[in-house]
PDB file of C-alpha atoms in Angstrom:
ATOM      1  CA  MET A   1      66.138   6.506   4.701  1.00 48.00           C
ATOM      2  CA  THR A   2      62.893   4.714   4.275  1.00 50.00           C
ATOM      3  CA  THR A   3      62.904   0.907   5.304  1.00 53.00           C
ATOM      4  CA  THR A   4      60.725  -1.873   3.690  1.00 51.00           C
ATOM      5  CA  ALA A   5      59.015  -2.076   7.347  1.00 49.00           C
ATOM      6  CA  SER A   6      57.799   1.436   7.094  1.00 49.00           C
ATOM      7  CA  LEU A   7      56.330   1.149   3.601  1.00 49.00           C
ATOM      8  CA  ALA A   8      54.280  -1.928   4.877  1.00 51.00           C
ATOM      9  CA  ARG A   9      53.001  -0.147   7.687  1.00 54.00           C
ATOM     10  CA  PRO A  10      49.438   1.367   6.841  1.00 53.00           C
ATOM     11  CA  THR A  11      49.043   5.084   8.059  1.00 52.00           C
ATOM     12  CA  LYS A  12      46.058   6.384   9.495  1.00 52.00           C
ATOM     13  CA  SER A  13      44.687   9.374   7.208  1.00 52.00           C
ATOM     14  CA  ARG A  14      42.762  11.255   9.323  1.00 58.00           C
ATOM     15  CA  ASN A  15      39.252  12.899   7.180  1.00 59.00           C
ATOM     16  CA  PRO A  16      38.579  16.636   8.586  1.00 57.00           C
ATOM     17  CA  PHE A  17      34.896  15.928   7.292  1.00 58.00           C
ATOM     18  CA  SER A  18      34.356  12.604   9.840  1.00 67.00           C
ATOM     19  CA  ARG A  19      33.359  13.945  12.733  1.00 70.00           C
ATOM     20  CA  ALA A  20      31.177  17.001  10.613  1.00 72.00           C
ATOM     21  CA  SER A  21      29.436  14.321   9.199  1.00 75.00           C
ATOM     22  CA  VAL A  22      28.307  12.948  12.256  1.00 77.00           C
ATOM     23  CA  GLY A  23      27.300  16.250  13.401  1.00 76.00           C
ATOM     24  CA  PHE A  24      25.051  16.855  10.401  1.00 80.00           C
ATOM     25  CA  VAL A  25      23.380  13.501  10.820  1.00 83.00           C
ATOM     26  CA  LEU A  26      23.121  13.065  14.321  1.00 84.00           C
ATOM     27  CA  PRO A  27      20.057  16.219  14.199  1.00 85.00           C
ATOM     28  CA  ALA A  28      18.146  13.843  11.896  1.00 85.00           C
ATOM     29  CA  MET A  29      18.834  10.135  13.736  1.00 85.00           C
ATOM     30  CA  VAL A  30      17.488  12.137  17.196  1.00 87.00           C
ATOM     31  CA  MET A  31      14.557  12.890  15.119  1.00 89.00           C
ATOM     32  CA  VAL A  32      13.581   9.754  13.564  1.00 83.00           C
ATOM     33  CA  ALA A  33      14.400   8.496  17.326  1.00 83.00           C
ATOM     34  CA  ILE A  34      11.844  11.062  18.378  1.00 87.00           C
ATOM     35  CA  LEU A  35       8.868  10.607  15.729  1.00 87.00           C
ATOM     36  CA  LEU A  36       9.249   6.986  15.145  1.00 84.00           C
ATOM     37  CA  TYR A  37      11.337   4.754  17.302  1.00 88.00           C
ATOM     38  CA  VAL A  38      10.173   6.096  21.179  1.00 89.00           C
ATOM     39  CA  PRO A  39       6.347   5.982  19.677  1.00 89.00           C
ATOM     40  CA  PHE A  40       6.744   2.771  18.628  1.00 90.00           C
ATOM     41  CA  VAL A  41       8.260   1.414  22.163  1.00 92.00           C
ATOM     42  CA  TYR A  42       5.534   3.214  23.693  1.00 93.00           C
ATOM     43  CA  THR A  43       2.968   2.007  21.912  1.00 93.00           C
ATOM     44  CA  THR A  44       4.170  -1.613  22.210  1.00 94.00           C
ATOM     45  CA  TYR A  45       4.431  -1.215  25.942  1.00 95.00           C
ATOM     46  CA  LEU A  46       0.629   0.258  25.912  1.00 94.00           C
ATOM     47  CA  SER A  47      -0.695  -3.039  24.253  1.00 95.00           C
ATOM     48  CA  PHE A  48       0.305  -5.218  27.180  1.00 96.00           C
ATOM     49  CA  THR A  49      -1.739  -2.809  29.481  1.00 95.00           C
ATOM     50  CA  GLU A  50      -5.531  -2.374  29.545  1.00 94.00           C
ATOM     51  CA  PHE A  51      -5.705   1.484  29.552  1.00 93.00           C
ATOM     52  CA  SER A  52      -8.877   3.930  29.020  1.00 90.00           C
ATOM     53  CA  GLY A  53      -6.920   7.328  28.438  1.00 86.00           C
ATOM     54  CA  LEU A  54      -7.226   8.489  31.874  1.00 87.00           C
ATOM     55  CA  GLY A  55      -5.515   7.304  35.256  1.00 87.00           C
ATOM     56  CA  THR A  56      -2.346   4.599  34.856  1.00 91.00           C
ATOM     57  CA  PRO A  57      -2.395   1.708  32.416  1.00 93.00           C
ATOM     58  CA  GLU A  58      -2.892  -2.162  34.094  1.00 94.00           C
ATOM     59  CA  PHE A  59      -0.507  -4.818  32.381  1.00 94.00           C
ATOM     60  CA  ILE A  60      -2.714  -7.448  31.951  1.00 95.00           C
ATOM     61  CA  GLY A  61       0.017  -9.587  29.742  1.00 93.00           C
ATOM     62  CA  GLY A  62      -0.781 -10.418  26.609  1.00 94.00           C
ATOM     63  CA  ALA A  63      -4.704 -10.696  26.410  1.00 95.00           C
ATOM     64  CA  ASN A  64      -4.842  -7.949  24.477  1.00 95.00           C
ATOM     65  CA  TYR A  65      -3.382  -9.860  21.387  1.00 95.00           C
ATOM     66  CA  VAL A  66      -5.144 -13.139  22.445  1.00 95.00           C
ATOM     67  CA  THR A  67      -8.575 -10.770  21.574  1.00 95.00           C
ATOM     68  CA  VAL A  68      -6.909  -9.802  18.554  1.00 94.00           C
ATOM     69  CA  PHE A  69      -6.781 -13.249  17.030  1.00 93.00           C
ATOM     70  CA  THR A  70      -9.570 -14.658  18.489  1.00 96.00           C
ATOM     71  CA  ASP A  71     -12.437 -11.725  18.584  1.00 95.00           C
ATOM     72  CA  PRO A  72     -15.226 -12.028  15.396  1.00 94.00           C
ATOM     73  CA  THR A  73     -14.944  -8.634  14.772  1.00 93.00           C
ATOM     74  CA  ILE A  74     -10.949  -7.958  14.596  1.00 94.00           C
ATOM     75  CA  LEU A  75     -10.895 -11.620  12.517  1.00 94.00           C
ATOM     76  CA  ARG A  76     -13.644  -9.876   9.596  1.00 95.00           C
ATOM     77  CA  SER A  77     -11.133  -6.853   9.352  1.00 95.00           C
ATOM     78  CA  LEU A  78      -7.898  -8.853   8.976  1.00 94.00           C
ATOM     79  CA  LEU A  79      -9.968 -10.859   6.235  1.00 95.00           C
ATOM     80  CA  ASN A  80     -11.332  -7.188   4.536  1.00 96.00           C
ATOM     81  CA  THR A  81      -7.484  -6.181   4.727  1.00 94.00           C
ATOM     82  CA  ALA A  82      -6.185  -9.459   3.038  1.00 94.00           C
ATOM     83  CA  MET A  83      -9.205  -8.666   0.472  1.00 95.00           C
ATOM     84  CA  TRP A  84      -7.808  -5.225   0.018  1.00 95.00           C
ATOM     85  CA  VAL A  85      -4.302  -6.424  -0.599  1.00 93.00           C
ATOM     86  CA  VAL A  86      -4.875  -9.073  -3.147  1.00 93.00           C
ATOM     87  CA  GLY A  87      -7.960  -6.668  -5.045  1.00 93.00           C
ATOM     88  CA  THR A  88      -5.360  -3.473  -5.050  1.00 90.00           C
ATOM     89  CA  LEU A  89      -2.459  -5.836  -6.623  1.00 88.00           C
ATOM     90  CA  VAL A  90      -5.045  -7.231  -9.169  1.00 90.00           C
ATOM     91  CA  LEU A  91      -6.911  -4.029 -10.355  1.00 92.00           C
ATOM     92  CA  PRO A  92      -5.041  -0.849  -9.561  1.00 91.00           C
ATOM     93  CA  VAL A  93      -1.383  -2.447 -10.446  1.00 92.00           C
ATOM     94  CA  GLY A  94      -2.845  -5.096 -13.401  1.00 91.00           C
ATOM     95  CA  MET A  95      -5.256  -2.066 -14.955  1.00 91.00           C
ATOM     96  CA  GLY A  96      -2.094   0.832 -14.414  1.00 90.00           C
ATOM     97  CA  LEU A  97       0.081  -1.797 -16.602  1.00 90.00           C
ATOM     98  CA  LEU A  98      -2.604  -2.737 -18.878  1.00 89.00           C
ATOM     99  CA  LEU A  99      -3.205   1.147 -19.543  1.00 88.00           C
ATOM    100  CA  ALA A 100       0.489   1.893 -20.284  1.00 87.00           C
ATOM    101  CA  VAL A 101       1.050  -0.902 -22.478  1.00 86.00           C
ATOM    102  CA  LEU A 102      -1.654  -0.085 -24.421  1.00 84.00           C
ATOM    103  CA  ALA A 103      -1.147   3.517 -24.591  1.00 82.00           C
ATOM    104  CA  HIS A 104       3.267   3.273 -24.865  1.00 79.00           C
ATOM    105  CA  GLY A 105       4.259   4.519 -28.863  1.00 71.00           C
ATOM    106  CA  LEU A 106       1.238   6.231 -29.711  1.00 71.00           C
ATOM    107  CA  LYS A 107       1.452   9.409 -30.433  1.00 72.00           C
ATOM    108  CA  GLY A 108       0.495  11.670 -27.545  1.00 67.00           C
ATOM    109  CA  SER A 109      -0.244   8.911 -25.057  1.00 67.00           C
ATOM    110  CA  ALA A 110       0.651  11.205 -22.674  1.00 67.00           C
ATOM    111  CA  TRP A 111      -3.134  12.209 -23.376  1.00 72.00           C
ATOM    112  CA  TYR A 112      -4.935   8.935 -22.899  1.00 71.00           C
ATOM    113  CA  ARG A 113      -3.271   8.725 -19.284  1.00 71.00           C
ATOM    114  CA  LEU A 114      -4.408  11.828 -18.334  1.00 76.00           C
ATOM    115  CA  PRO A 115      -7.911  11.455 -17.740  1.00 80.00           C
ATOM    116  CA  PHE A 116      -7.099   7.919 -15.456  1.00 80.00           C
ATOM    117  CA  LEU A 117      -4.278  10.282 -13.857  1.00 81.00           C
ATOM    118  CA  LEU A 118      -6.569  13.039 -12.473  1.00 86.00           C
ATOM    119  CA  PRO A 119      -8.572  11.249  -9.423  1.00 88.00           C
ATOM    120  CA  TYR A 120      -5.331  10.525  -8.285  1.00 87.00           C
ATOM    121  CA  ALA A 121      -5.206  14.166  -7.269  1.00 86.00           C
ATOM    122  CA  ILE A 122      -8.376  14.107  -5.299  1.00 88.00           C
ATOM    123  CA  SER A 123      -7.646  12.839  -1.413  1.00 89.00           C
ATOM    124  CA  GLY A 124      -9.106   9.268  -0.370  1.00 89.00           C
ATOM    125  CA  VAL A 125     -12.124  10.992   1.260  1.00 91.00           C
ATOM    126  CA  ALA A 126     -13.489  12.943  -1.915  1.00 93.00           C
ATOM    127  CA  VAL A 127     -12.885   9.632  -3.852  1.00 93.00           C
ATOM    128  CA  GLY A 128     -14.976   8.190  -1.003  1.00 94.00           C
ATOM    129  CA  LEU A 129     -17.983  11.023  -1.586  1.00 93.00           C
ATOM    130  CA  VAL A 130     -17.937  10.726  -5.234  1.00 93.00           C
ATOM    131  CA  TRP A 131     -18.530   7.127  -5.084  1.00 95.00           C
ATOM    132  CA  THR A 132     -20.725   6.859  -2.057  1.00 94.00           C
ATOM    133  CA  PHE A 133     -22.939   8.940  -4.287  1.00 94.00           C
ATOM    134  CA  ILE A 134     -23.032   6.881  -7.563  1.00 94.00           C
ATOM    135  CA  LEU A 135     -23.255   3.743  -5.046  1.00 93.00           C
ATOM    136  CA  GLN A 136     -25.577   4.237  -2.198  1.00 91.00           C
ATOM    137  CA  THR A 137     -29.170   3.472  -1.936  1.00 86.00           C
ATOM    138  CA  ASP A 138     -31.121   5.153  -4.994  1.00 86.00           C
ATOM    139  CA  GLY A 139     -28.030   6.721  -6.010  1.00 89.00           C
ATOM    140  CA  ALA A 140     -26.907   7.259  -9.463  1.00 92.00           C
ATOM    141  CA  LEU A 141     -25.622   3.463 -10.479  1.00 93.00           C
ATOM    142  CA  THR A 142     -29.336   2.598  -9.197  1.00 91.00           C
ATOM    143  CA  GLU A 143     -31.239   4.759 -10.926  1.00 92.00           C
ATOM    144  CA  ALA A 144     -29.345   4.633 -14.138  1.00 93.00           C
ATOM    145  CA  LEU A 145     -29.923   0.451 -14.143  1.00 92.00           C
ATOM    146  CA  THR A 146     -33.617   0.761 -13.156  1.00 92.00           C
ATOM    147  CA  PHE A 147     -33.507   3.231 -16.544  1.00 89.00           C
ATOM    148  CA  PHE A 148     -32.418   0.949 -18.562  1.00 90.00           C
ATOM    149  CA  GLY A 149     -34.178  -2.177 -17.308  1.00 89.00           C
ATOM    150  CA  LEU A 150     -30.694  -3.678 -16.158  1.00 89.00           C
ATOM    151  CA  PRO A 151     -29.922  -6.314 -13.404  1.00 89.00           C
ATOM    152  CA  GLY A 152     -28.446  -5.249 -10.678  1.00 86.00           C
ATOM    153  CA  ALA A 153     -30.701  -2.464  -9.522  1.00 88.00           C
ATOM    154  CA  ASP A 154     -32.117  -4.180  -6.688  1.00 90.00           C
ATOM    155  CA  ALA A 155     -28.084  -4.629  -4.958  1.00 92.00           C
ATOM    156  CA  ARG A 156     -27.113  -3.058  -2.068  1.00 92.00           C
ATOM    157  CA  TRP A 157     -23.783  -2.088  -3.340  1.00 94.00           C
ATOM    158  CA  LEU A 158     -22.596  -0.521   0.169  1.00 94.00           C
ATOM    159  CA  LEU A 159     -24.665  -2.448   2.553  1.00 93.00           C
ATOM    160  CA  ASP A 160     -24.282  -6.297   2.087  1.00 93.00           C
ATOM    161  CA  TRP A 161     -20.585  -7.853   2.469  1.00 94.00           C
ATOM    162  CA  PRO A 162     -18.631  -8.894   0.753  1.00 93.00           C
ATOM    163  CA  LEU A 163     -19.816  -6.684  -1.975  1.00 94.00           C
ATOM    164  CA  ASN A 164     -19.372  -3.519  -0.245  1.00 94.00           C
ATOM    165  CA  THR A 165     -15.983  -3.754   0.023  1.00 95.00           C
ATOM    166  CA  ILE A 166     -15.012  -5.004  -3.984  1.00 95.00           C
ATOM    167  CA  VAL A 167     -17.172  -2.079  -4.867  1.00 95.00           C
ATOM    168  CA  MET A 168     -14.586   0.240  -2.333  1.00 96.00           C
ATOM    169  CA  ILE A 169     -11.755  -1.494  -3.638  1.00 95.00           C
ATOM    170  CA  ILE A 170     -13.343  -0.636  -7.552  1.00 95.00           C
ATOM    171  CA  ALA A 171     -13.235   2.826  -6.114  1.00 94.00           C
ATOM    172  CA  ALA A 172      -9.531   2.719  -4.869  1.00 94.00           C
ATOM    173  CA  THR A 173      -8.812   1.241  -8.336  1.00 93.00           C
ATOM    174  CA  TRP A 174     -10.386   4.854 -10.167  1.00 93.00           C
ATOM    175  CA  GLN A 175      -8.232   6.686  -8.005  1.00 92.00           C
ATOM    176  CA  GLY A 176      -4.947   4.561  -8.365  1.00 90.00           C
ATOM    177  CA  ALA A 177      -4.801   2.947 -11.958  1.00 90.00           C
ATOM    178  CA  GLY A 178      -3.670   6.306 -13.185  1.00 88.00           C
ATOM    179  CA  VAL A 179      -0.665   6.805 -11.264  1.00 89.00           C
ATOM    180  CA  ASN A 180       0.752   3.074 -11.767  1.00 91.00           C
ATOM    181  CA  ALA A 181      -0.131   3.310 -15.465  1.00 89.00           C
ATOM    182  CA  LEU A 182       2.599   6.984 -15.146  1.00 88.00           C
ATOM    183  CA  LEU A 183       4.552   4.797 -13.591  1.00 90.00           C
ATOM    184  CA  PHE A 184       4.744   1.737 -15.617  1.00 90.00           C
ATOM    185  CA  GLY A 185       4.705   4.282 -18.683  1.00 87.00           C
ATOM    186  CA  ILE A 186       8.307   5.754 -17.519  1.00 86.00           C
ATOM    187  CA  GLY A 187       9.750   2.114 -17.011  1.00 88.00           C
ATOM    188  CA  LEU A 188       8.414   1.684 -20.712  1.00 87.00           C
ATOM    189  CA  GLN A 189      10.267   4.578 -21.934  1.00 87.00           C
ATOM    190  CA  SER A 190      13.544   3.507 -20.605  1.00 87.00           C
ATOM    191  CA  ILE A 191      13.639   0.377 -21.859  1.00 86.00           C
ATOM    192  CA  PRO A 192      16.471   0.306 -24.812  1.00 87.00           C
ATOM    193  CA  LYS A 193      15.393  -0.424 -28.303  1.00 84.00           C
ATOM    194  CA  GLU A 194      17.697  -3.056 -29.426  1.00 86.00           C
ATOM    195  CA  PRO A 195      16.232  -6.034 -27.593  1.00 84.00           C
ATOM    196  CA  ILE A 196      13.064  -5.407 -28.449  1.00 82.00           C
ATOM    197  CA  GLU A 197      14.053  -4.759 -31.581  1.00 84.00           C
ATOM    198  CA  ALA A 198      16.037  -8.288 -31.919  1.00 86.00           C
ATOM    199  CA  ALA A 199      13.554 -10.254 -30.725  1.00 82.00           C
ATOM    200  CA  ARG A 200      11.139  -8.691 -33.346  1.00 83.00           C
ATOM    201  CA  ILE A 201      13.560  -9.933 -35.924  1.00 83.00           C
ATOM    202  CA  ASP A 202      13.640 -13.192 -34.223  1.00 79.00           C
ATOM    203  CA  GLY A 203       9.991 -13.475 -35.047  1.00 79.00           C
ATOM    204  CA  ALA A 204       8.754 -12.535 -31.207  1.00 76.00           C
ATOM    205  CA  SER A 205       5.475 -10.073 -31.053  1.00 77.00           C
ATOM    206  CA  GLY A 206       2.432  -9.542 -29.045  1.00 78.00           C
ATOM    207  CA  TRP A 207       2.065 -11.632 -25.640  1.00 82.00           C
ATOM    208  CA  ASN A 208       5.289 -13.456 -26.247  1.00 83.00           C
ATOM    209  CA  LEU A 209       7.359 -10.376 -26.559  1.00 83.00           C
ATOM    210  CA  PHE A 210       5.788  -8.680 -23.376  1.00 84.00           C
ATOM    211  CA  ARG A 211       6.160 -11.904 -21.377  1.00 84.00           C
ATOM    212  CA  TYR A 212      10.054 -12.814 -22.577  1.00 85.00           C
ATOM    213  CA  ILE A 213      11.145  -9.305 -23.423  1.00 84.00           C
ATOM    214  CA  THR A 214       9.123  -6.471 -22.018  1.00 86.00           C
ATOM    215  CA  TRP A 215       8.088  -7.605 -18.459  1.00 88.00           C
ATOM    216  CA  PRO A 216      11.351  -9.284 -17.275  1.00 87.00           C
ATOM    217  CA  MET A 217      13.113  -5.688 -18.288  1.00 89.00           C
ATOM    218  CA  LEU A 218      10.540  -4.151 -15.948  1.00 89.00           C
ATOM    219  CA  THR A 219      11.054  -5.677 -12.889  1.00 86.00           C
ATOM    220  CA  PRO A 220      12.807  -3.005 -10.954  1.00 84.00           C
ATOM    221  CA  LEU A 221      10.142  -0.651 -11.632  1.00 87.00           C
ATOM    222  CA  THR A 222       7.101  -3.542 -10.902  1.00 88.00           C
ATOM    223  CA  THR A 223       8.888  -4.569  -7.568  1.00 87.00           C
ATOM    224  CA  VAL A 224       8.536  -0.877  -6.478  1.00 86.00           C
ATOM    225  CA  VAL A 225       5.014  -0.622  -7.515  1.00 90.00           C
ATOM    226  CA  ILE A 226       3.981  -3.711  -6.140  1.00 89.00           C
ATOM    227  CA  GLY A 227       5.685  -2.990  -2.986  1.00 86.00           C
ATOM    228  CA  LEU A 228       4.075   0.338  -2.459  1.00 87.00           C
ATOM    229  CA  ALA A 229       0.749  -1.081  -3.421  1.00 90.00           C
ATOM    230  CA  ILE A 230       1.484  -3.935  -0.314  1.00 89.00           C
ATOM    231  CA  VAL A 231       2.015  -0.996   2.008  1.00 88.00           C
ATOM    232  CA  GLY A 232      -0.815   1.185   0.817  1.00 89.00           C
ATOM    233  CA  SER A 233      -3.492  -1.797   1.064  1.00 91.00           C
ATOM    234  CA  LEU A 234      -2.795  -2.706   4.267  1.00 90.00           C
ATOM    235  CA  LYS A 235      -3.263   0.767   5.547  1.00 89.00           C
ATOM    236  CA  THR A 236      -6.480   1.374   4.030  1.00 92.00           C
ATOM    237  CA  PHE A 237      -8.393   4.086   5.759  1.00 94.00           C
ATOM    238  CA  ASP A 238      -9.536   6.849   3.703  1.00 93.00           C
ATOM    239  CA  ILE A 239     -12.076   5.843   1.531  1.00 94.00           C
ATOM    240  CA  VAL A 240     -13.443   2.888   3.865  1.00 95.00           C
ATOM    241  CA  TRP A 241     -14.458   5.751   6.752  1.00 95.00           C
ATOM    242  CA  ALA A 242     -15.771   8.046   3.889  1.00 94.00           C
ATOM    243  CA  MET A 243     -18.101   5.408   1.860  1.00 95.00           C
ATOM    244  CA  THR A 244     -19.255   3.073   5.057  1.00 94.00           C
ATOM    245  CA  LYS A 245     -17.230   4.052   8.424  1.00 93.00           C
ATOM    246  CA  GLY A 246     -16.816   0.200   8.579  1.00 93.00           C
ATOM    247  CA  GLY A 247     -20.405  -0.343   8.257  1.00 90.00           C
ATOM    248  CA  PRO A 248     -22.718  -1.815   8.147  1.00 91.00           C
ATOM    249  CA  GLY A 249     -22.331  -2.683  11.688  1.00 90.00           C
ATOM    250  CA  ARG A 250     -18.988  -3.232  11.417  1.00 92.00           C
ATOM    251  CA  ALA A 251     -18.799  -5.680   8.357  1.00 94.00           C
ATOM    252  CA  SER A 252     -16.247  -3.796   6.150  1.00 95.00           C
ATOM    253  CA  GLU A 253     -13.621  -2.620   8.722  1.00 95.00           C
ATOM    254  CA  THR A 254      -9.987  -2.833   7.736  1.00 95.00           C
ATOM    255  CA  LEU A 255      -7.435  -3.615   9.966  1.00 94.00           C
ATOM    256  CA  ALA A 256      -6.376   0.404  10.465  1.00 94.00           C
ATOM    257  CA  LEU A 257     -10.213   1.380  10.900  1.00 95.00           C
ATOM    258  CA  THR A 258     -10.626  -1.380  13.285  1.00 95.00           C
ATOM    259  CA  MET A 259      -7.187   0.215  15.461  1.00 94.00           C
ATOM    260  CA  PHE A 260      -9.264   3.273  15.172  1.00 94.00           C
ATOM    261  CA  LYS A 261     -12.303   2.860  16.243  1.00 94.00           C
ATOM    262  CA  GLU A 262     -10.991   0.445  19.027  1.00 94.00           C
ATOM    263  CA  THR A 263      -8.832   3.127  20.479  1.00 93.00           C
ATOM    264  CA  PHE A 264     -11.037   6.653  20.103  1.00 92.00           C
ATOM    265  CA  THR A 265     -14.157   5.429  19.780  1.00 92.00           C
ATOM    266  CA  GLU A 266     -14.395   2.548  22.435  1.00 92.00           C
ATOM    267  CA  TYR A 267     -11.778   4.105  24.166  1.00 93.00           C
ATOM    268  CA  LYS A 268      -9.511   0.605  24.526  1.00 94.00           C
ATOM    269  CA  TYR A 269      -6.256   2.178  24.264  1.00 94.00           C
ATOM    270  CA  GLY A 270      -4.509  -0.932  24.850  1.00 95.00           C
ATOM    271  CA  LEU A 271      -6.325  -3.193  22.325  1.00 95.00           C
ATOM    272  CA  GLY A 272      -5.846  -0.276  19.789  1.00 94.00           C
ATOM    273  CA  ALA A 273      -2.289  -0.096  20.704  1.00 95.00           C
ATOM    274  CA  ALA A 274      -2.268  -4.376  20.114  1.00 95.00           C
ATOM    275  CA  LEU A 275      -3.800  -3.485  16.558  1.00 95.00           C
ATOM    276  CA  ALA A 276      -1.118  -0.674  15.996  1.00 94.00           C
ATOM    277  CA  VAL A 277       1.177  -2.926  16.641  1.00 95.00           C
ATOM    278  CA  VAL A 278       0.440  -6.375  14.434  1.00 94.00           C
ATOM    279  CA  LEU A 279      -0.860  -3.804  11.866  1.00 92.00           C
ATOM    280  CA  THR A 280       3.163  -2.415  11.746  1.00 91.00           C
ATOM    281  CA  ILE A 281       4.299  -6.548  12.265  1.00 92.00           C
ATOM    282  CA  VAL A 282       2.662  -7.381   9.442  1.00 90.00           C
ATOM    283  CA  THR A 283       3.148  -4.585   7.203  1.00 89.00           C
ATOM    284  CA  VAL A 284       7.038  -4.372   7.314  1.00 88.00           C
ATOM    285  CA  THR A 285       7.552  -7.967   7.127  1.00 89.00           C
ATOM    286  CA  SER A 286       4.961  -8.040   3.899  1.00 87.00           C
ATOM    287  CA  ALA A 287       7.079  -5.476   2.269  1.00 83.00           C
ATOM    288  CA  LEU A 288      10.503  -6.998   3.215  1.00 85.00           C
ATOM    289  CA  LEU A 289       9.839 -10.753   2.444  1.00 85.00           C
ATOM    290  CA  TYR A 290       8.642  -9.417  -1.078  1.00 82.00           C
ATOM    291  CA  LEU A 291      11.678  -7.161  -1.204  1.00 77.00           C
ATOM    292  CA  ARG A 292      14.007  -9.780  -0.634  1.00 80.00           C
ATOM    293  CA  ARG A 293      12.294 -12.127  -2.937  1.00 77.00           C
ATOM    294  CA  GLN A 294      12.321  -9.981  -5.746  1.00 73.00           C
ATOM    295  CA  LEU A 295      15.689  -8.622  -5.036  1.00 69.00           C
ATOM    296  CA  ALA A 296      17.455 -12.269  -4.321  1.00 66.00           C
ATOM    297  CA  PRO A 297      18.506 -12.977  -8.341  1.00 56.00           C
ATOM    298  CA  ALA A 298      20.558  -9.675  -8.207  1.00 48.00           C
ATOM    299  CA  LYS A 299      22.739 -10.789  -5.191  1.00 45.00           C
ATOM    300  CA  GLU A 300      23.549 -13.748  -6.836  1.00 42.00           C
ATOM    301  CA  PHE A 301      25.647 -11.638  -9.357  1.00 35.00           C
TER     302      PHE A 301
END
């Protein structure tokens, strides 16, 4: 006869798949540890040493981090990286949103976005080479401005800072605006028609309709697009390397390019490791703070 106590006492249910699931997950966890965590720990260790790649690393404490925040060249690369972040958020993301909104609802809208999407299939180095041909001294742009007698023919597009950083951001915009337009276009297509129609009945149109109805409903997708843009801009390397190699001198370097040069050109592995750690912390922190801010209202529900 079953008693009340026996009914109240929970019984342990054994899941026959629990141990098997650990066996499936364990190889992936080991792979992540080997490829991500172990290298990062070793890089962090190197950042506290002076190491040329040969011999034994010599522990020097936080000297490399002091150099990171006091060296004029590295401070300039930090400023350039900040310019890339702002420029990437304003231009590629902004242009992508504008293209998506203008093409939304038009017949054959995918064909309107196609010319802007094609550059995304090109590598960053190839984009850099194309724009170098356009912007170099006596390049296509200078020749065109000279032919038509327009101002700017004497501009040194890739030789003067901050002009060189600005035109490289424009080159990155040419590459990245199309995929952002595609993502925002998908987001616009997923918005239910009922709220839009109800707002139009109430008299909303144009900017007010976009600001108060369409834009808030694009928030989840916008969070992803902006998050990816922030992370990508902080790691900018290929376009800068292809167009200026960080020059003239080291005026247009980004933090990623400075890390590369200090490690593999100057053979300062300790300083390069410190830059890698700083870049990782800045990238992860920026992404987490942004996502936390964007996702915080959802937690209240």
